[in-house]
Short mmCIF file of C-alpha atoms and ligand atoms in Angstrom, two decimals:
data_model
loop_
_atom_site.label_atom_id
_atom_site.label_comp_id
_atom_site.label_asym_id
_atom_site.label_seq_id
_atom_site.Cartn_x
_atom_site.Cartn_y
_atom_site.Cartn_z
CA MET H 1 -27.40 -11.56 39.71
CA SER H 2 -30.08 -13.42 41.72
CA LEU H 3 -29.18 -15.88 44.47
CA LEU H 4 -29.77 -18.79 42.16
CA GLY H 5 -27.43 -17.31 39.60
CA ALA H 6 -30.13 -16.95 36.98
CA ALA H 7 -30.11 -13.82 34.85
CA PRO H 8 -32.83 -11.32 35.81
CA ALA H 9 -35.82 -11.26 33.50
CA GLY H 10 -35.16 -9.18 30.40
CA THR H 11 -31.39 -9.73 30.37
CA PRO H 12 -30.34 -11.50 27.18
CA ALA H 13 -28.72 -14.87 27.75
CA PRO H 14 -24.93 -14.63 27.41
CA GLN H 15 -23.87 -15.41 23.89
CA PRO H 16 -21.19 -17.95 23.10
CA ARG H 17 -17.87 -16.37 22.09
CA LEU H 18 -17.87 -15.31 18.43
CA ARG H 19 -15.69 -17.80 16.56
CA LEU H 20 -14.40 -17.40 13.03
CA ARG H 21 -12.52 -19.35 10.43
CA LEU H 22 -10.75 -17.79 7.46
CA SER H 23 -9.69 -18.70 3.95
CA PRO H 24 -6.22 -20.32 3.78
CA ALA H 25 -4.70 -17.15 2.28
CA ALA H 26 -6.18 -14.98 5.02
CA GLU H 27 -4.94 -17.43 7.66
CA THR H 28 -1.43 -17.09 6.33
CA ALA H 29 -1.65 -13.31 6.16
CA VAL H 30 -2.94 -13.06 9.75
CA ARG H 31 -0.29 -15.45 10.99
CA ARG H 32 2.33 -13.18 9.41
CA GLY H 33 0.88 -10.19 11.24
CA HIS H 34 -1.46 -8.59 8.71
CA PRO H 35 -4.14 -6.77 10.74
CA TRP H 36 -7.10 -6.87 8.32
CA VAL H 37 -9.45 -9.65 7.27
CA TYR H 38 -11.86 -8.72 4.50
CA ALA H 39 -15.44 -10.00 4.59
CA GLU H 40 -14.99 -12.26 1.56
CA ARG H 41 -12.17 -14.08 3.35
CA LEU H 42 -14.33 -15.24 6.25
CA ARG H 43 -15.20 -18.91 5.83
CA GLU H 44 -17.17 -19.77 8.96
CA ARG H 45 -18.87 -17.98 11.81
CA ASN H 46 -20.77 -19.60 14.71
CA ARG H 47 -23.30 -16.74 14.84
CA GLU H 48 -23.94 -13.12 13.86
CA GLY H 49 -21.36 -10.79 15.37
CA LEU H 50 -21.90 -7.38 16.93
CA SER H 51 -19.88 -4.30 16.11
CA GLY H 52 -16.77 -4.14 18.29
CA GLU H 53 -17.27 -7.61 19.71
CA LEU H 54 -14.15 -9.64 20.46
CA ALA H 55 -13.91 -12.53 18.00
CA VAL H 56 -11.59 -15.53 18.14
CA VAL H 57 -10.14 -16.99 14.96
CA TYR H 58 -9.32 -20.70 14.77
CA ASP H 59 -7.12 -22.15 12.07
CA ARG H 60 -7.87 -25.12 9.84
CA ASN H 61 -6.48 -27.46 12.55
CA ASP H 62 -8.81 -25.96 15.14
CA ARG H 63 -6.02 -24.19 16.93
CA PHE H 64 -6.19 -20.63 18.19
CA LEU H 65 -4.92 -18.26 15.53
CA ALA H 66 -5.89 -14.73 16.48
CA LEU H 67 -8.20 -12.35 18.31
CA GLY H 68 -9.78 -9.26 16.86
CA LEU H 69 -12.61 -6.75 16.83
CA TYR H 70 -15.55 -7.73 14.66
CA ASP H 71 -16.66 -4.97 12.29
CA PRO H 72 -19.93 -5.87 10.51
CA ASP H 73 -20.20 -2.35 9.04
CA SER H 74 -16.88 -2.43 7.18
CA PRO H 75 -15.46 -4.45 4.29
CA ILE H 76 -12.61 -5.07 6.77
CA ARG H 77 -14.72 -7.50 8.76
CA LEU H 78 -12.14 -8.36 11.39
CA ARG H 79 -9.56 -5.97 12.83
CA VAL H 80 -6.90 -8.19 14.34
CA LEU H 81 -5.61 -7.29 17.79
CA HIS H 82 -3.35 -10.24 18.40
CA ALA H 83 -2.10 -13.34 16.59
CA GLY H 84 -0.08 -16.20 18.01
CA LYS H 85 -0.63 -17.72 21.47
CA PRO H 86 -3.99 -17.35 23.23
CA VAL H 87 -4.26 -14.26 25.47
CA THR H 88 -6.89 -12.80 27.76
CA VAL H 89 -7.96 -9.39 26.56
CA ASP H 90 -8.84 -7.63 29.81
CA ASP H 91 -8.30 -4.17 31.22
CA ALA H 92 -4.66 -4.88 32.10
CA TRP H 93 -4.00 -6.15 28.57
CA TRP H 94 -5.33 -2.95 26.97
CA ARG H 95 -3.36 -0.77 29.36
CA ALA H 96 -0.18 -2.71 28.64
CA ARG H 97 -0.80 -2.28 24.94
CA LEU H 98 -1.11 1.50 25.35
CA ALA H 99 2.01 1.57 27.51
CA ALA H 100 3.89 -0.26 24.75
CA ALA H 101 2.89 2.37 22.17
CA ILE H 102 4.05 5.12 24.51
CA ALA H 103 7.33 3.32 25.28
CA ARG H 104 7.99 2.91 21.54
CA ARG H 105 8.27 6.71 21.31
CA THR H 106 10.78 7.15 24.11
CA GLY H 107 13.46 9.59 23.03
CA VAL H 108 11.73 10.50 19.76
CA HIS H 109 10.82 14.01 20.94
CA ASP H 110 12.40 16.66 23.11
CA ALA H 111 10.79 19.50 25.01
CA ARG H 112 10.72 21.66 21.88
CA THR H 113 8.06 19.43 20.32
CA ASN H 114 4.69 18.71 21.95
CA GLY H 115 2.70 17.90 18.82
CA LEU H 116 3.11 14.16 18.39
CA ARG H 117 1.44 10.86 17.65
CA TRP H 118 1.13 8.38 20.50
CA VAL H 119 -0.90 5.73 18.75
CA ASN H 120 -0.75 5.08 15.01
CA GLY H 121 -3.58 2.65 14.40
CA GLU H 122 -2.90 -0.96 13.42
CA SER H 123 0.86 -0.40 13.39
CA ASP H 124 0.69 0.18 17.15
CA GLY H 125 -1.83 -2.61 17.67
CA TRP H 126 -4.84 -0.27 17.85
CA PRO H 127 -6.84 -0.85 14.66
CA ALA H 128 -8.68 2.16 13.21
CA LEU H 129 -7.60 4.39 16.10
CA VAL H 130 -5.17 7.30 16.27
CA VAL H 131 -4.10 9.37 19.26
CA ASP H 132 -2.33 12.68 18.64
CA GLN H 133 -1.21 15.14 21.27
CA TYR H 134 -1.19 18.90 20.80
CA ASN H 135 0.26 20.43 23.95
CA GLY H 136 -2.17 19.48 26.76
CA THR H 137 -4.87 18.23 24.38
CA LEU H 138 -5.24 14.70 23.11
CA VAL H 139 -7.17 14.06 19.92
CA LEU H 140 -8.69 10.59 19.73
CA LYS H 141 -9.55 9.86 16.11
CA LEU H 142 -11.68 6.82 15.42
CA TYR H 143 -12.06 5.32 11.96
CA SER H 144 -14.50 2.54 12.85
CA ALA H 145 -17.55 1.92 15.02
CA VAL H 146 -15.75 -0.99 16.72
CA TRP H 147 -14.59 1.48 19.38
CA LEU H 148 -18.06 2.70 20.31
CA PRO H 149 -18.51 0.17 23.16
CA ARG H 150 -15.09 1.18 24.55
CA ILE H 151 -15.19 4.98 24.54
CA ALA H 152 -15.32 5.28 28.32
CA ASP H 153 -12.45 2.79 28.65
CA LEU H 154 -10.37 4.71 26.12
CA VAL H 155 -10.84 7.94 28.04
CA ARG H 156 -9.80 6.20 31.25
CA TRP H 157 -6.77 4.47 29.71
CA LEU H 158 -5.55 7.64 28.00
CA GLY H 159 -6.23 9.73 31.07
CA GLU H 160 -4.20 7.41 33.29
CA ALA H 161 -1.31 7.00 30.88
CA LEU H 162 -0.88 10.52 29.51
CA GLN H 163 -2.72 12.82 31.95
CA PRO H 164 -4.15 15.16 29.31
CA GLU H 165 -6.04 18.33 30.19
CA ARG H 166 -8.52 17.61 27.46
CA ILE H 167 -9.50 14.78 25.10
CA VAL H 168 -11.27 15.66 21.84
CA LEU H 169 -13.14 12.99 19.89
CA ARG H 170 -12.77 13.05 16.11
CA LEU H 171 -14.70 10.70 13.85
CA SER H 172 -14.00 9.60 10.31
CA ARG H 173 -16.80 10.07 7.81
CA ASN H 174 -17.55 6.33 7.84
CA ALA H 175 -17.66 6.02 11.60
CA ALA H 176 -19.55 9.24 12.40
CA PRO H 177 -23.18 8.10 11.75
CA THR H 178 -22.98 5.17 14.19
CA PHE H 179 -21.42 7.32 16.89
CA GLU H 180 -23.98 10.08 16.31
CA GLN H 181 -26.82 7.61 16.78
CA ALA H 182 -25.30 6.82 20.16
CA GLY H 183 -25.22 10.53 21.08
CA PHE H 184 -21.58 11.34 20.24
CA ARG H 185 -20.48 14.16 17.97
CA ASP H 186 -17.37 14.79 15.89
CA GLY H 187 -15.23 17.38 17.69
CA GLN H 188 -16.78 16.97 21.14
CA ASN H 189 -14.77 16.91 24.34
CA LEU H 190 -14.56 13.55 26.07
CA LEU H 191 -12.53 15.07 28.90
CA GLY H 192 -11.93 18.63 30.07
CA ASP H 193 -14.14 21.65 29.47
CA ALA H 194 -12.05 23.93 27.21
CA SER H 195 -14.11 24.82 24.17
CA ASP H 196 -11.44 26.43 21.94
CA ALA H 197 -11.40 24.95 18.46
CA SER H 198 -7.68 25.58 18.08
CA VAL H 199 -4.77 24.69 20.31
CA VAL H 200 -1.22 26.08 20.13
CA PHE H 201 1.53 23.47 20.20
CA LEU H 202 5.27 23.30 19.49
CA GLU H 203 7.17 21.63 16.68
CA ASP H 204 10.92 22.08 17.08
CA GLY H 205 10.23 25.27 19.01
CA LEU H 206 7.97 26.72 16.29
CA ARG H 207 4.45 27.48 17.45
CA PHE H 208 1.46 26.28 15.42
CA TRP H 209 -2.29 26.39 15.76
CA SER H 210 -4.05 23.08 15.32
CA ASP H 211 -7.80 23.10 14.77
CA VAL H 212 -8.50 19.99 16.82
CA VAL H 213 -12.28 20.29 16.49
CA LYS H 214 -12.76 20.72 12.73
CA GLY H 215 -9.33 20.54 11.10
CA GLN H 216 -8.27 17.86 8.62
CA LYS H 217 -6.99 14.62 10.14
CA THR H 218 -6.50 15.61 13.80
CA GLY H 219 -5.79 19.28 12.99
CA PHE H 220 -2.24 19.15 11.62
CA PHE H 221 -0.11 16.92 9.39
CA LEU H 222 2.26 15.54 11.99
CA ASP H 223 3.43 12.84 9.57
CA GLN H 224 5.50 15.38 7.57
CA ARG H 225 7.61 16.52 10.53
CA GLU H 226 10.91 15.05 9.31
CA ASN H 227 10.40 16.45 5.83
CA ARG H 228 9.66 19.88 7.27
CA ARG H 229 12.90 19.67 9.26
CA ARG H 230 14.81 18.84 6.11
CA VAL H 231 13.29 21.81 4.28
CA GLY H 232 14.13 24.00 7.27
CA THR H 233 17.80 23.21 6.88
CA SER H 234 17.81 23.72 3.09
CA ALA H 235 16.22 27.16 2.77
CA ARG H 236 18.76 29.77 3.89
CA GLY H 237 18.66 32.85 1.67
CA LEU H 238 16.26 31.17 -0.78
CA ASP H 239 12.84 31.74 -2.32
CA VAL H 240 10.45 28.94 -1.38
CA LEU H 241 7.13 27.90 -2.92
CA ASN H 242 4.87 25.77 -0.72
CA ALA H 243 2.18 24.29 -2.98
CA PHE H 244 -0.80 22.78 -1.13
CA SER H 245 0.48 24.69 1.87
CA PHE H 246 -2.39 24.04 4.33
CA SER H 247 -1.53 25.87 7.58
CA GLY H 248 2.03 26.65 6.45
CA GLY H 249 3.94 23.89 8.23
CA PHE H 250 6.72 23.69 5.63
CA SER H 251 6.67 27.48 5.21
CA LEU H 252 7.38 28.22 8.87
CA HIS H 253 10.28 25.78 8.97
CA ALA H 254 11.70 27.36 5.79
CA ALA H 255 11.28 30.90 7.16
CA ARG H 256 12.92 30.03 10.45
CA GLY H 257 15.72 28.39 8.45
CA GLY H 258 16.45 31.74 6.85
CA ALA H 259 14.42 31.68 3.62
CA ARG H 260 14.33 35.05 1.87
CA SER H 261 10.71 34.59 0.79
CA VAL H 262 8.01 31.99 1.29
CA THR H 263 4.95 31.72 -0.95
CA ASP H 264 1.98 29.69 0.21
CA LEU H 265 -0.23 28.29 -2.55
CA ASP H 266 -3.55 26.72 -1.57
CA ILE H 267 -7.08 26.63 -2.95
CA SER H 268 -8.55 27.23 0.48
CA PRO H 269 -8.67 30.81 1.84
CA HIS H 270 -9.15 29.25 5.26
CA ALA H 271 -5.84 27.33 4.96
CA LEU H 272 -4.00 30.47 3.80
CA GLU H 273 -5.44 32.42 6.72
CA ALA H 274 -4.32 29.66 9.11
CA ALA H 275 -0.78 29.96 7.70
CA ARG H 276 -0.82 33.74 8.21
CA ARG H 277 -1.90 33.17 11.80
CA ASN H 278 0.98 30.75 12.28
CA PHE H 279 3.43 33.30 10.85
CA ALA H 280 2.06 35.91 13.27
CA LEU H 281 2.45 33.47 16.15
CA ASN H 282 6.17 33.12 15.38
CA ALA H 283 6.89 36.75 14.46
CA ALA H 284 9.44 37.02 17.28
CA ASP H 285 11.65 34.42 15.59
CA PRO H 286 14.43 36.28 13.74
CA GLY H 287 14.01 34.23 10.54
CA VAL H 288 10.21 34.25 10.48
CA GLY H 289 10.20 37.96 11.35
CA VAL H 290 12.18 39.00 8.28
CA ALA H 291 11.11 36.46 5.63
CA GLN H 292 8.77 37.86 3.03
CA HIS H 293 5.51 35.89 3.24
CA ASP H 294 3.06 35.78 0.33
CA SER H 295 -0.17 33.88 -0.17
CA VAL H 296 -1.65 32.77 -3.48
CA GLN H 297 -5.17 31.45 -3.50
CA ALA H 298 -5.50 29.25 -6.59
CA ASP H 299 -5.91 25.74 -7.89
CA ALA H 300 -2.32 24.55 -7.61
CA PHE H 301 -2.62 22.19 -10.59
CA GLU H 302 -3.50 25.15 -12.83
CA TRP H 303 -1.21 27.69 -11.17
CA LEU H 304 1.89 25.52 -11.38
CA GLU H 305 1.19 24.92 -15.07
CA ARG H 306 0.66 28.51 -16.12
CA SER H 307 2.82 30.52 -13.70
CA GLY H 308 6.11 31.86 -15.01
CA ASP H 309 7.52 32.36 -11.49
CA ARG H 310 10.56 30.42 -10.39
CA PHE H 311 11.76 29.41 -6.92
CA ASP H 312 14.83 27.84 -5.32
CA VAL H 313 12.76 25.35 -3.32
CA VAL H 314 9.40 23.98 -4.49
CA ILE H 315 7.32 21.83 -2.14
CA CYS H 316 4.42 19.94 -3.67
CA ASP H 317 2.34 18.00 -1.13
CA PRO H 318 -1.19 17.53 -2.53
CA PRO H 319 -4.06 15.83 -0.71
CA SER H 320 -4.62 12.14 -1.44
CA LEU H 321 -5.30 11.75 -5.16
CA ALA H 322 -6.43 8.12 -4.93
CA LYS H 323 -8.99 7.49 -2.22
CA ARG H 324 -9.79 4.10 -3.73
CA GLU H 325 -8.05 1.51 -5.88
CA ALA H 326 -10.04 2.53 -8.98
CA GLU H 327 -8.42 5.99 -8.85
CA ARG H 328 -4.87 4.67 -8.78
CA ALA H 329 -3.94 5.01 -12.46
CA GLY H 330 -5.40 8.52 -12.66
CA ALA H 331 -3.51 9.52 -9.53
CA ILE H 332 -0.16 8.31 -10.91
CA GLU H 333 -0.80 10.33 -14.06
CA ALA H 334 -1.69 13.39 -11.93
CA TYR H 335 1.51 13.02 -9.85
CA HIS H 336 3.51 12.87 -13.06
CA ARG H 337 1.89 16.05 -14.38
CA LEU H 338 2.25 17.85 -11.06
CA ALA H 339 5.93 16.90 -10.87
CA MET H 340 6.50 18.18 -14.43
CA HIS H 341 4.90 21.53 -13.68
CA SER H 342 6.63 21.79 -10.29
CA ILE H 343 10.02 21.08 -11.86
CA ALA H 344 9.39 23.89 -14.36
CA ARG H 345 9.08 26.23 -11.35
CA VAL H 346 12.47 25.17 -9.90
CA ARG H 347 15.47 27.43 -10.64
CA PRO H 348 18.80 25.95 -11.67
CA GLY H 349 20.46 24.48 -8.59
CA GLY H 350 17.10 24.35 -6.84
CA LEU H 351 15.31 21.65 -4.86
CA LEU H 352 11.97 19.90 -5.42
CA LEU H 353 10.12 18.07 -2.67
CA ALA H 354 7.35 15.98 -4.19
CA ALA H 355 5.13 14.12 -1.71
CA SER H 356 2.23 11.68 -1.96
CA CYS H 357 -0.14 10.56 0.78
CA SER H 358 -2.23 8.25 -1.46
CA ALA H 359 -2.24 4.81 0.15
CA HIS H 360 -3.25 3.24 -3.17
CA VAL H 361 -0.16 4.50 -4.98
CA THR H 362 2.95 2.51 -4.04
CA PRO H 363 6.26 4.22 -3.31
CA GLU H 364 7.72 2.62 -6.46
CA GLU H 365 4.91 4.00 -8.63
CA PHE H 366 5.18 7.45 -7.13
CA TYR H 367 8.96 7.66 -7.34
CA ALA H 368 8.83 6.43 -10.94
CA ALA H 369 6.30 9.16 -11.83
CA VAL H 370 8.47 11.87 -10.27
CA THR H 371 11.82 10.73 -11.68
CA GLU H 372 10.28 10.17 -15.12
CA ALA H 373 9.04 13.79 -15.02
CA ALA H 374 12.54 14.91 -14.01
CA HIS H 375 14.11 13.02 -16.94
CA ARG H 376 11.56 14.46 -19.30
CA SER H 377 12.49 18.00 -18.21
CA GLY H 378 15.86 17.40 -19.87
CA ARG H 379 17.60 18.86 -16.82
CA SER H 380 20.25 17.03 -14.86
CA PHE H 381 19.49 16.15 -11.25
CA GLY H 382 21.30 14.42 -8.42
CA GLU H 383 20.46 11.10 -6.78
CA PRO H 384 16.95 11.54 -5.30
CA VAL H 385 16.50 11.24 -1.54
CA TYR H 386 13.42 9.22 -0.60
CA THR H 387 11.72 9.61 2.77
CA GLY H 388 8.54 8.51 4.53
CA HIS H 389 6.60 9.10 7.74
CA ALA H 390 7.91 10.71 10.88
CA PRO H 391 9.19 8.06 13.37
CA ASP H 392 6.16 8.44 15.66
CA HIS H 393 4.08 7.15 12.70
CA PRO H 394 5.37 3.56 12.48
CA ALA H 395 3.97 1.49 9.60
CA THR H 396 4.08 -2.30 9.97
CA PHE H 397 2.21 -3.36 6.81
CA ASP H 398 2.05 -2.18 3.21
CA GLU H 399 -1.33 -0.43 3.34
CA ALA H 400 -0.11 1.70 6.26
CA ARG H 401 2.85 3.10 4.30
CA TYR H 402 0.92 5.89 2.62
CA LEU H 403 3.38 8.79 2.86
CA LYS H 404 6.30 8.95 0.47
CA ALA H 405 8.42 11.89 -0.53
CA ALA H 406 11.22 12.51 -3.00
CA PHE H 407 13.78 15.31 -2.72
CA LEU H 408 15.37 16.14 -6.09
CA ARG H 409 18.22 18.61 -6.51
CA PHE H 410 18.47 20.09 -10.00
CA GLU H 411 21.98 20.93 -11.00
CA PRO H 412 22.87 24.35 -12.31
CA PRO H 413 23.90 24.51 -15.98
CA ALA H 414 27.62 23.67 -16.39
N1 SAH U 501 1.71 20.17 3.23
C1 SAH U 501 0.74 20.40 4.26
C2 SAH U 501 -0.44 19.48 4.14
C3 SAH U 501 -1.20 19.58 2.83
S1 SAH U 501 -2.86 19.09 2.98
C4 SAH U 501 1.39 20.29 5.63
O1 SAH U 501 2.54 19.83 5.76
O2 SAH U 501 0.76 20.70 6.61
C5 SAH U 501 -3.51 19.44 1.42
C6 SAH U 501 -3.85 20.90 1.16
O3 SAH U 501 -4.15 21.00 -0.23
C7 SAH U 501 -5.07 21.46 1.89
O4 SAH U 501 -4.72 22.64 2.55
C8 SAH U 501 -6.08 21.78 0.78
O5 SAH U 501 -6.80 22.99 0.99
C9 SAH U 501 -5.18 21.96 -0.41
N2 SAH U 501 -5.78 21.71 -1.74
C10 SAH U 501 -6.63 20.72 -2.12
N3 SAH U 501 -6.86 20.79 -3.44
C11 SAH U 501 -6.14 21.83 -3.91
C12 SAH U 501 -5.95 22.40 -5.21
N4 SAH U 501 -6.56 21.88 -6.28
N5 SAH U 501 -5.13 23.46 -5.34
C13 SAH U 501 -4.49 23.98 -4.24
N6 SAH U 501 -4.64 23.49 -3.01
C14 SAH U 501 -5.45 22.42 -2.84
#
């Protein structure tokens, strides 16, 4: 700054703070803690906003309502950071917010698990941002360009708080183009110089590879941890089918739990190969070492329908079948069909785990589709057990509760 305090030539004059007003319904939703404001619910804006800029929302009585990150490139135009009393969003505020997410997970994991989620997006107060740890590597996954101006800060905050050896940047399809224009790349290191695509980490003492550079999500489906544990304790002496098996997460837990055989079913040869690598990595485990492990490469929808094979435990965890609201009805129908064909593969006395990760299908709709398929099979079954995300994946609003699972035990004939 010059002595007179004037900005040097060429520096844009500081802009007034971006101020917004919302529709009454959006005001109410934000006041109740909903973290998204859609573009059509903005009523007033004092000027154009930049991507990632801090915006202040005032209510209809001109009182402070909330603060958020402005996102001109998304239908979710404002990503709320805070609602209630006015706050100053400075470096200390961000660091405290990260510390709170870390503190929320105290006691959730022991030393036998070092694959975990530290930050679960909006539900931890970090909109469109996920931080997963795989051993010494952190994966920072960004779902919106609002974080582009804060990448260096994020690396610093995460580095201070968690002391990772490496931080890998992962970008959602929507966010990638903006980051690429700024010179970033999906899968690049933000910290550390290791170049391995895959990292070995522990889940309950089992070792897994996670492809942190190219793998789906951040490389592994950490959200299913509790359901894998449950399968692990229900598999002794049994034949297990893992449909949509990906890298064999459920399969390894079943094998360690004493399953007689585990069959992976996936359309992707790459996924099946990853599961074989994970079995090899755990070969010293007595259960994994003796379980028979088979791989079937096929479209699971077709295979489940036409196969005559039967299993004691059938896991059916397809990818999201409704990426948008318009696909909801079709997805419910597909879950119903999948459940019917999966149930036909379950032996008397056996167990079905049916899971859905489609955010647009509600738990009620999914559970109704599965139980209706079970009734239609004409077989008797016990009270279903319904489960959701692992506890390091908190969900504070409806749209964040995407994962639902139903365990159904089919009773043997009397
Ligand atoms: N249950 C896994 C995650 C499943 S991810 C876990 O706990 O880790 C979904 C998997 O479904 C992917 O591996 C993908 O390759 C596979 N897939 C997608 N469409 C498929 C299809 N039509 N038939 C079989 N597998 C499919």
